[in-house]
CSV table of C-alpha atoms in Angstrom, one decimal:
chain,number,residue,atom,x,y,z
A,1,MET,CA,0.0,0.0,0.0
A,2,GLN,CA,1.4,3.4,-1.0
A,3,ALA,CA,-1.1,5.5,0.9
A,4,THR,CA,0.2,8.5,2.9
A,5,ILE,CA,1.2,7.5,6.4
A,6,PRO,CA,-0.5,9.6,9.1
A,7,LYS,CA,2.1,11.1,11.4
A,8,GLU,CA,0.3,11.3,14.7
A,9,THR,CA,-2.5,8.9,15.5
A,10,PRO,CA,-3.8,7.9,18.8
A,11,VAL,CA,-3.3,4.2,19.7
A,12,SER,CA,-7.1,3.6,19.8
A,13,SER,CA,-7.4,4.1,16.1
A,14,GLN,CA,-5.9,0.7,15.5
A,15,GLN,CA,-8.1,-0.2,12.5
A,16,ILE,CA,-6.4,2.4,10.4
A,17,TRP,CA,-3.0,0.7,10.8
A,18,ALA,CA,-4.3,-2.8,10.2
A,19,GLU,CA,-4.4,-2.0,6.4
A,20,TYR,CA,-0.7,-1.1,6.2
A,21,GLU,CA,2.2,-3.4,5.3
A,22,ASP,CA,5.0,-4.0,7.7
A,23,ALA,CA,7.4,-1.7,5.9
A,24,ASP,CA,5.0,1.3,6.3
A,25,LEU,CA,4.3,0.4,9.9
A,26,VAL,CA,8.1,0.3,10.6
A,27,LYS,CA,8.5,3.7,8.9
A,28,ALA,CA,5.7,5.2,11.0
A,29,SER,CA,7.1,3.6,14.2
A,30,GLN,CA,10.5,5.0,13.4
A,31,ASN,CA,8.9,8.5,13.4
A,32,GLY,CA,7.6,7.8,16.9
A,33,THR,CA,4.0,6.7,16.1
A,34,LEU,CA,3.2,4.1,18.8
A,35,ALA,CA,-0.1,3.1,17.2
A,36,ALA,CA,1.8,1.8,14.2
A,37,PHE,CA,4.1,-0.2,16.4
A,38,ASP,CA,1.1,-1.5,18.3
A,39,GLU,CA,-0.1,-3.0,15.0
A,40,LEU,CA,3.3,-4.7,14.6
A,41,ILE,CA,3.0,-6.1,18.1
A,42,GLN,CA,-0.5,-7.4,17.3
A,43,ARG,CA,0.8,-9.1,14.2
A,44,TYR,CA,3.7,-10.9,15.7
A,45,GLN,CA,3.3,-11.2,19.5
A,46,GLN,CA,1.6,-14.6,19.4
A,47,ARG,CA,4.4,-16.2,17.3
A,48,VAL,CA,7.1,-14.6,19.3
A,49,TYR,CA,5.5,-15.5,22.6
A,50,ALA,CA,5.0,-19.1,21.4
A,51,THR,CA,8.6,-19.5,20.4
A,52,VAL,CA,9.9,-18.1,23.7
A,53,TYR,CA,7.4,-20.2,25.6
A,54,HIS,CA,8.6,-23.4,23.9
A,55,MET,CA,12.2,-22.4,24.6
A,56,THR,CA,11.7,-21.7,28.3
A,57,SER,CA,8.8,-23.9,29.2
A,58,SER,CA,7.6,-21.1,31.4
A,59,HIS,CA,4.6,-18.8,30.8
A,60,GLU,CA,6.0,-16.0,33.1
A,61,ASP,CA,9.4,-16.0,31.5
A,62,ALA,CA,7.9,-16.0,28.0
A,63,ASP,CA,5.7,-13.1,28.9
A,64,ASP,CA,8.6,-11.1,30.3
A,65,LEU,CA,10.9,-11.9,27.4
A,66,THR,CA,8.3,-11.1,24.8
A,67,GLN,CA,7.7,-7.7,26.4
A,68,GLU,CA,11.4,-7.0,26.6
A,69,SER,CA,12.0,-8.1,23.0
A,70,PHE,CA,9.4,-5.7,21.6
A,71,ILE,CA,10.6,-2.8,23.8
A,72,LYS,CA,14.1,-3.4,22.7
A,73,ALA,CA,13.0,-3.6,19.1
A,74,TYR,CA,11.2,-0.3,19.4
A,75,ASN,CA,14.2,1.4,20.9
A,76,ALA,CA,16.5,0.0,18.2
A,77,LEU,CA,14.0,0.7,15.4
A,78,LYS,CA,16.0,3.7,14.2
A,79,ARG,CA,18.9,1.3,13.3
A,80,PHE,CA,16.6,-1.1,11.4
A,81,LYS,CA,17.5,-0.6,7.7
A,82,GLY,CA,15.0,-3.0,6.3
A,83,GLU,CA,17.6,-5.5,5.0
A,84,SER,CA,15.5,-8.3,6.4
A,85,SER,CA,11.8,-8.4,7.1
A,86,PHE,CA,10.6,-7.0,10.4
A,87,TYR,CA,9.3,-10.5,11.2
A,88,THR,CA,12.8,-12.0,10.9
A,89,TRP,CA,14.3,-9.1,12.8
A,90,ILE,CA,12.0,-9.2,15.8
A,91,TYR,CA,12.4,-13.0,15.9
A,92,ARG,CA,16.2,-12.6,16.0
A,93,ILE,CA,15.9,-10.1,18.9
A,94,ALA,CA,13.6,-12.5,20.8
A,95,VAL,CA,15.7,-15.5,20.1
A,96,ASN,CA,19.0,-13.9,21.2
A,97,ARG,CA,17.4,-12.5,24.3
A,98,THR,CA,15.9,-15.9,25.1
A,99,ILE,CA,19.2,-17.7,24.6
A,100,ASN,CA,21.0,-15.2,26.9
A,101,PHE,CA,18.3,-15.7,29.5
A,102,LEU,CA,18.5,-19.5,29.3
A,103,LYS,CA,22.3,-19.3,29.8
A,104,GLN,CA,21.8,-17.3,33.0
A,105,ARG,CA,19.0,-19.6,34.1
A,106,LYS,CA,21.2,-22.7,33.8
A,107,ARG,CA,22.9,-21.5,37.0
A,108,LYS,CA,19.6,-21.3,39.0
A,109,SER,CA,16.9,-23.7,39.8
A,110,TYR,CA,13.6,-23.1,38.1
A,111,HIS,CA,10.3,-24.8,37.7
A,112,MET,CA,8.2,-25.2,34.6
A,113,SER,CA,5.0,-23.2,34.5
A,114,LEU,CA,3.1,-24.7,31.6
A,115,ASN,CA,0.2,-23.4,29.8
A,116,ASP,CA,-2.9,-25.5,29.5
A,117,MET,CA,-3.5,-27.7,26.4
A,118,ASP,CA,-6.2,-26.4,24.2
A,119,MET,CA,-9.3,-28.5,24.5
A,120,GLN,CA,-9.4,-29.3,20.8
A,121,VAL,CA,-6.3,-31.3,21.1
A,122,GLU,CA,-8.2,-34.0,23.0
A,123,ASN,CA,-9.7,-35.2,19.8
A,124,HIS,CA,-6.6,-34.7,17.7
A,125,ALA,CA,-5.7,-37.9,15.8
A,126,ASP,CA,-2.0,-37.7,16.7
A,127,LEU,CA,-2.8,-37.4,20.4
A,128,LEU,CA,-5.1,-40.4,20.3
A,129,MET,CA,-2.4,-42.3,18.6
A,130,PHE,CA,0.1,-41.5,21.4
A,131,ILE,CA,-2.0,-41.8,24.5
A,132,SER,CA,-5.1,-43.8,23.6
A,133,ASP,CA,-3.6,-47.1,24.7
A,134,ASN,CA,-4.1,-48.1,28.3
A,135,THR,CA,-5.5,-44.8,29.3
A,136,PRO,CA,-8.1,-45.0,32.1
A,137,ARG,CA,-7.9,-41.2,32.5
A,138,ARG,CA,-6.9,-39.4,29.4
A,139,ASP,CA,-6.5,-35.9,31.0
A,140,VAL,CA,-3.9,-37.3,33.4
A,141,ARG,CA,-2.1,-38.9,30.6
A,142,LEU,CA,-2.3,-35.7,28.6
A,143,ASN,CA,-0.7,-33.6,31.4
A,144,GLU,CA,1.9,-36.2,31.9
A,145,LEU,CA,2.7,-36.2,28.2
A,146,GLN,CA,2.9,-32.4,28.2
A,147,GLU,CA,5.4,-32.4,31.1
A,148,LYS,CA,7.5,-35.2,29.5
A,149,MET,CA,7.7,-33.3,26.2
A,150,ASN,CA,8.7,-30.1,28.0
A,151,GLU,CA,11.3,-31.9,30.1
A,152,ALA,CA,12.7,-33.5,27.0
A,153,MET,CA,12.9,-30.2,25.2
A,154,GLN,CA,14.7,-28.6,28.1
A,155,LYS,CA,17.4,-31.3,27.8
A,156,LEU,CA,18.3,-30.2,24.3
A,157,SER,CA,20.8,-27.5,23.7
A,158,GLU,CA,19.4,-24.1,23.0
A,159,THR,CA,20.1,-24.2,19.3
A,160,HIS,CA,18.6,-27.7,18.9
A,161,ARG,CA,15.6,-26.7,20.9
A,162,LEU,CA,15.1,-23.5,18.8
A,163,THR,CA,15.4,-25.4,15.6
A,164,VAL,CA,12.8,-28.0,16.7
A,165,THR,CA,10.5,-25.3,18.0
A,166,LEU,CA,10.6,-23.2,14.8
A,167,HIS,CA,10.3,-26.1,12.5
A,168,ASP,CA,8.2,-28.8,14.2
A,169,VAL,CA,6.0,-26.6,16.4
A,170,GLN,CA,5.8,-23.3,14.5
A,171,GLY,CA,6.0,-24.8,11.1
A,172,MET,CA,8.6,-22.5,9.6
A,173,SER,CA,10.7,-23.5,6.6
A,174,HIS,CA,14.4,-24.3,6.7
A,175,ASP,CA,15.1,-21.1,4.8
A,176,GLU,CA,13.3,-18.9,7.3
A,177,ILE,CA,14.9,-20.7,10.3
A,178,GLY,CA,18.3,-20.1,8.6
A,179,LYS,CA,17.7,-16.4,8.4
A,180,ILE,CA,16.6,-16.2,12.0
A,181,MET,CA,19.5,-18.3,13.3
A,182,ASP,CA,22.0,-16.8,10.9
A,183,CYS,CA,23.1,-20.1,9.4
A,184,ASN,CA,22.6,-22.0,6.2
A,185,THR,CA,19.8,-24.5,5.5
A,186,GLY,CA,22.2,-27.5,5.7
A,187,THR,CA,23.0,-26.5,9.3
A,188,VAL,CA,19.3,-26.2,10.0
A,189,ARG,CA,18.7,-29.7,8.6
A,190,SER,CA,21.6,-31.2,10.6
A,191,ARG,CA,20.4,-29.6,13.8
A,192,LEU,CA,16.9,-30.8,13.2
A,193,PHE,CA,18.1,-34.4,12.7
A,194,TYR,CA,20.2,-34.5,15.9
A,195,ALA,CA,17.5,-32.8,17.9
A,196,ARG,CA,14.9,-35.3,16.8
A,197,GLN,CA,17.2,-38.1,17.5
A,198,GLN,CA,17.7,-37.0,21.1
A,199,LEU,CA,14.0,-36.4,21.5
A,200,GLN,CA,13.2,-39.9,20.2
A,201,ALA,CA,15.5,-41.4,22.9
A,202,LEU,CA,14.0,-39.2,25.6
A,203,LEU,CA,10.4,-39.9,24.6
A,204,SER,CA,10.8,-43.5,23.6
A,205,GLU,CA,8.0,-44.7,25.9
A,206,TYR,CA,5.4,-42.8,23.8
A,207,LEU,CA,7.0,-43.7,20.5
A,208,SER,CA,7.3,-47.5,20.7
B,1,MET,CA,20.7,-37.8,7.6
B,2,ASN,CA,17.2,-38.2,6.4
B,3,GLU,CA,15.0,-35.9,8.5
B,4,HIS,CA,11.9,-37.5,7.0
B,5,SER,CA,12.7,-41.0,8.1
B,6,ALA,CA,9.7,-42.9,9.7
B,7,PRO,CA,10.8,-42.8,13.4
B,8,HIS,CA,11.5,-39.1,13.2
B,9,GLN,CA,8.1,-38.5,11.6
B,10,LYS,CA,6.6,-39.9,14.8
B,11,VAL,CA,8.7,-37.6,17.0
B,12,LYS,CA,7.8,-34.7,14.8
B,13,ARG,CA,4.1,-35.4,15.1
B,14,LEU,CA,4.4,-35.8,18.9
B,15,ILE,CA,6.4,-32.5,19.3
B,16,ALA,CA,3.9,-30.8,17.0
B,17,LEU,CA,1.3,-31.3,19.7
B,18,LYS,CA,3.1,-28.7,21.7
B,19,LYS,CA,1.4,-26.0,19.6
B,20,PHE,CA,-1.8,-26.7,21.5
B,21,GLU,CA,-0.2,-25.3,24.6
B,22,THR,CA,-1.9,-22.0,24.7
B,23,PRO,CA,-1.8,-19.1,27.3
B,24,PRO,CA,-4.8,-18.1,29.3
B,25,PRO,CA,-7.6,-16.4,27.3
B,26,GLY,CA,-7.1,-12.7,26.7
B,27,HIS,CA,-3.4,-13.0,27.4
B,28,HIS,CA,-2.3,-11.6,24.1
B,29,ASP,CA,-4.5,-8.5,24.4
B,30,LEU,CA,-3.0,-7.9,27.8
B,31,LEU,CA,0.5,-8.4,26.6
B,32,ALA,CA,0.2,-5.9,23.8
B,33,SER,CA,-1.3,-3.3,26.3
B,34,LYS,CA,1.6,-4.0,28.7
B,35,ILE,CA,4.2,-3.4,26.0
B,36,ILE,CA,2.6,-0.1,24.8
B,37,SER,CA,2.1,1.1,28.4
B,38,ARG,CA,5.8,0.5,29.1
B,39,LEU,CA,6.8,2.3,25.9
B,40,GLU,CA,4.6,5.3,26.8
B,41,VAL,CA,6.0,5.5,30.3
B,42,GLU,CA,9.5,5.4,28.8
B,43,GLN,CA,8.7,8.2,26.4
B,44,LEU,CA,7.2,10.3,29.2
B,45,ARG,CA,10.2,9.7,31.4
B,46,ALA,CA,12.6,10.7,28.6
B,47,ARG,CA,11.0,14.2,28.5
B,48,ASP,CA,11.6,14.7,32.3
B,49,PRO,CA,14.5,16.8,33.4
B,50,TRP,CA,17.6,14.9,34.5
B,51,HIS,CA,17.0,15.4,38.3
B,52,ARG,CA,13.5,13.9,38.1
B,53,ARG,CA,14.8,10.9,36.1
B,54,TRP,CA,17.5,10.5,38.8
B,55,VAL,CA,14.9,10.5,41.6
B,56,GLN,CA,12.7,8.1,39.6
B,57,SER,CA,15.7,5.8,39.1
B,58,LEU,CA,16.0,5.6,42.9
B,59,ASN,CA,12.5,4.3,43.2
B,60,PHE,CA,13.1,1.5,40.6
B,61,ASN,CA,16.6,0.5,41.5
B,62,PRO,CA,17.0,-0.9,45.0
B,63,ILE,CA,20.8,-1.2,44.6
B,64,LEU,CA,21.2,2.4,43.7
B,65,THR,CA,18.8,3.4,46.5
B,66,THR,CA,20.9,1.5,49.1
B,67,ALA,CA,24.1,2.9,47.8
B,68,TYR,CA,22.9,6.5,47.9
B,69,THR,CA,21.4,6.0,51.4
B,70,ALA,CA,24.7,4.5,52.6
B,71,ALA,CA,26.7,7.4,51.2
B,72,ILE,CA,24.4,10.0,52.8
B,73,MET,CA,24.5,8.1,56.2
B,74,ALA,CA,28.4,8.0,55.9
B,75,LEU,CA,28.4,11.8,55.3
B,76,PHE,CA,26.2,12.4,58.4
B,77,ALA,CA,28.4,10.1,60.5
B,78,PHE,CA,31.5,11.9,59.3
B,79,GLY,CA,30.0,15.3,60.0
B,80,TRP,CA,28.7,14.3,63.5
B,81,HIS,CA,32.1,12.7,64.4
B,82,HIS,CA,34.0,15.8,63.4
B,83,GLY,CA,31.5,18.2,64.9
B,84,GLU,CA,32.0,16.6,68.3
B,85,HIS,CA,35.8,17.2,68.0
B,86,PHE,CA,35.2,21.0,67.4
B,87,GLU,CA,33.1,21.3,70.5
B,88,SER,CA,35.8,19.7,72.7
B,89,ASP,CA,38.3,21.7,74.8
B,90,GLY,CA,41.6,20.6,73.4
B,91,PRO,CA,43.1,22.2,70.3
B,92,VAL,CA,42.4,20.4,67.1
B,93,LYS,CA,45.2,19.5,64.8
B,94,SER,CA,44.7,18.9,61.2
B,95,TYR,CA,47.2,18.0,58.6
B,96,GLY,CA,46.7,18.8,54.9
B,97,SER,CA,48.5,19.3,51.7
B,98,ALA,CA,50.6,22.4,51.1
B,99,ASP,CA,48.4,23.1,48.0
B,100,LEU,CA,45.3,23.1,50.1
B,101,ARG,CA,46.8,25.4,52.7
B,102,MET,CA,48.0,27.8,50.0
B,103,GLY,CA,44.4,28.1,48.9
B,104,LEU,CA,43.2,28.6,52.5
B,105,MET,CA,45.8,31.2,53.2
B,106,GLY,CA,45.0,33.2,50.2
B,107,LEU,CA,48.5,33.0,48.9
B,108,SER,CA,47.6,32.7,45.3
B,109,ALA,CA,48.7,36.2,44.7
B,110,ASP,CA,52.2,35.2,45.5
B,111,GLU,CA,52.3,32.2,43.3
B,112,SER,CA,54.8,34.0,41.1
B,113,ASN,CA,57.3,33.9,44.0
B,114,PRO,CA,59.3,30.7,43.5
B,115,LYS,CA,60.9,30.9,46.9
B,116,LEU,CA,57.6,31.0,48.6
B,117,ASN,CA,56.2,28.2,46.6
B,118,HIS,CA,59.2,26.1,47.4
B,119,LEU,CA,58.9,26.8,51.1
B,120,LEU,CA,55.2,26.0,51.2
B,121,GLY,CA,55.6,23.0,49.1
B,122,MET,CA,58.4,21.5,51.1
B,123,ALA,CA,57.3,22.4,54.6
B,124,ASP,CA,55.4,19.9,56.8
B,125,PHE,CA,52.9,22.1,58.5
B,126,THR,CA,50.8,21.7,61.6
B,127,LEU,CA,47.8,23.9,61.7
B,128,GLU,CA,46.3,24.7,65.1
B,129,MET,CA,43.0,26.2,65.9
B,130,SER,CA,42.0,27.3,69.3
B,131,PRO,CA,38.4,26.4,70.1
B,132,ARG,CA,38.2,28.7,73.2
B,133,LYS,CA,38.0,31.9,71.3
B,134,SER,CA,35.1,32.8,69.2
B,135,TYR,CA,35.7,34.6,66.0
B,136,SER,CA,33.3,36.6,63.9
B,137,SER,CA,35.0,35.4,60.7
B,138,ILE,CA,37.7,33.1,59.6
B,139,GLN,CA,41.0,35.0,59.6
B,140,PRO,CA,43.8,32.6,58.8
B,141,VAL,CA,47.0,34.1,60.0
B,142,VAL,CA,50.2,32.4,59.1
B,143,HIS,CA,53.5,32.7,60.9
B,144,ILE,CA,56.6,31.0,59.5
B,145,PRO,CA,59.7,31.8,61.5
B,146,GLY,CA,62.7,32.4,59.3
B,147,SER,CA,60.5,32.8,56.2
B,148,LEU,CA,61.9,34.7,53.2
B,149,VAL,CA,58.6,36.5,52.9
B,150,PRO,CA,58.6,39.4,55.3
B,151,TRP,CA,54.9,39.3,56.2
B,152,LEU,CA,55.1,35.6,56.9
B,153,ARG,CA,58.2,36.0,59.0
B,154,GLU,CA,57.1,39.1,61.0
B,155,SER,CA,53.6,38.4,62.2
B,156,SER,CA,53.3,42.0,63.4
B,157,ALA,CA,49.5,42.0,63.6
B,158,ILE,CA,49.3,39.1,66.0
B,159,GLN,CA,51.0,37.9,69.1
B,160,ALA,CA,52.3,34.4,69.6
B,161,GLY,CA,49.5,32.3,71.0
B,162,ASP,CA,46.8,34.6,69.6
B,163,SER,CA,47.0,33.4,66.1
B,164,LEU,CA,44.2,31.4,64.7
B,165,TRP,CA,46.6,29.3,62.7
B,166,ASN,CA,50.2,28.7,63.8
B,167,VAL,CA,52.2,27.2,61.0
B,168,THR,CA,55.4,25.5,62.0
B,169,PRO,CA,57.6,24.1,59.3
């Protein structure tokens, strides 16, 4: 869209910004229009939050890190030249921040604070395949499976965990992951292979 | 390395179930509001004058607050301790650098005199102040026996023992 970008708009008039493309919203945000940046937050917060959540296995940490990532992005927006998409850029900020956080967290004890599983998963074909056998109480098995998956994920290295999260959970392509992680697609494939191999060993009771 | 091999397909499908882990309802609306509120606060704070930002930083940084409080307490303790000394009967001796004393004595006008500078620089002074007398103003009087500077050598205006500051090299 090549329409003129309004300079000052209150945050409440969000519907105006919903029509603009990322590049226009970035330009407006660079000029200090918070409403434009709010639209960018609305577009990407779920995906950024989900990635950070699957990396940390903690709702509170994911919430904090997502906020910090967007605030850092806004403050660094003047330096954003548009060489990559805003989407890749915000992901990189969030991923780097999360990896730094996880390195610090290694030295401390922490507990997982997992989000609830969406109710629609209960009838998902894959879930039925994994926990339908010998399940007197499916909800208990579901919680147990969720905890086991998160524990297994936390045992992977940060880069392997990130690769699995972006590819298998978020459904990103190798190319997109390569841009976010600043590596080639061959490295992405290799990391994915080793990460899945580890997960297979850790979750063998569900896969046999 | 075949990432699409059968056992890995099973792992992939299992891990993909993680996408059903979702935050509580309304979380994302709240998250966006939190981010925007924090950015608005930051923008408002950036417009404040530096002293207000400093005071605000005290509210938000417990380490800084503790450090400033400790520094202020130390200053009070120092002042209280030295205040007590001034109220006591005995003479108070203080030792300082020659440069400081030059400033106190108002000798800057004679800085061009190399002999005076040498004397003041080399001498190990003892400054004495008598607490028994009250003075309406600070009148530092310097007496250096054998000084090359006449007014320092001949303290004509004062008698020995009356001087506020006796300086003995």
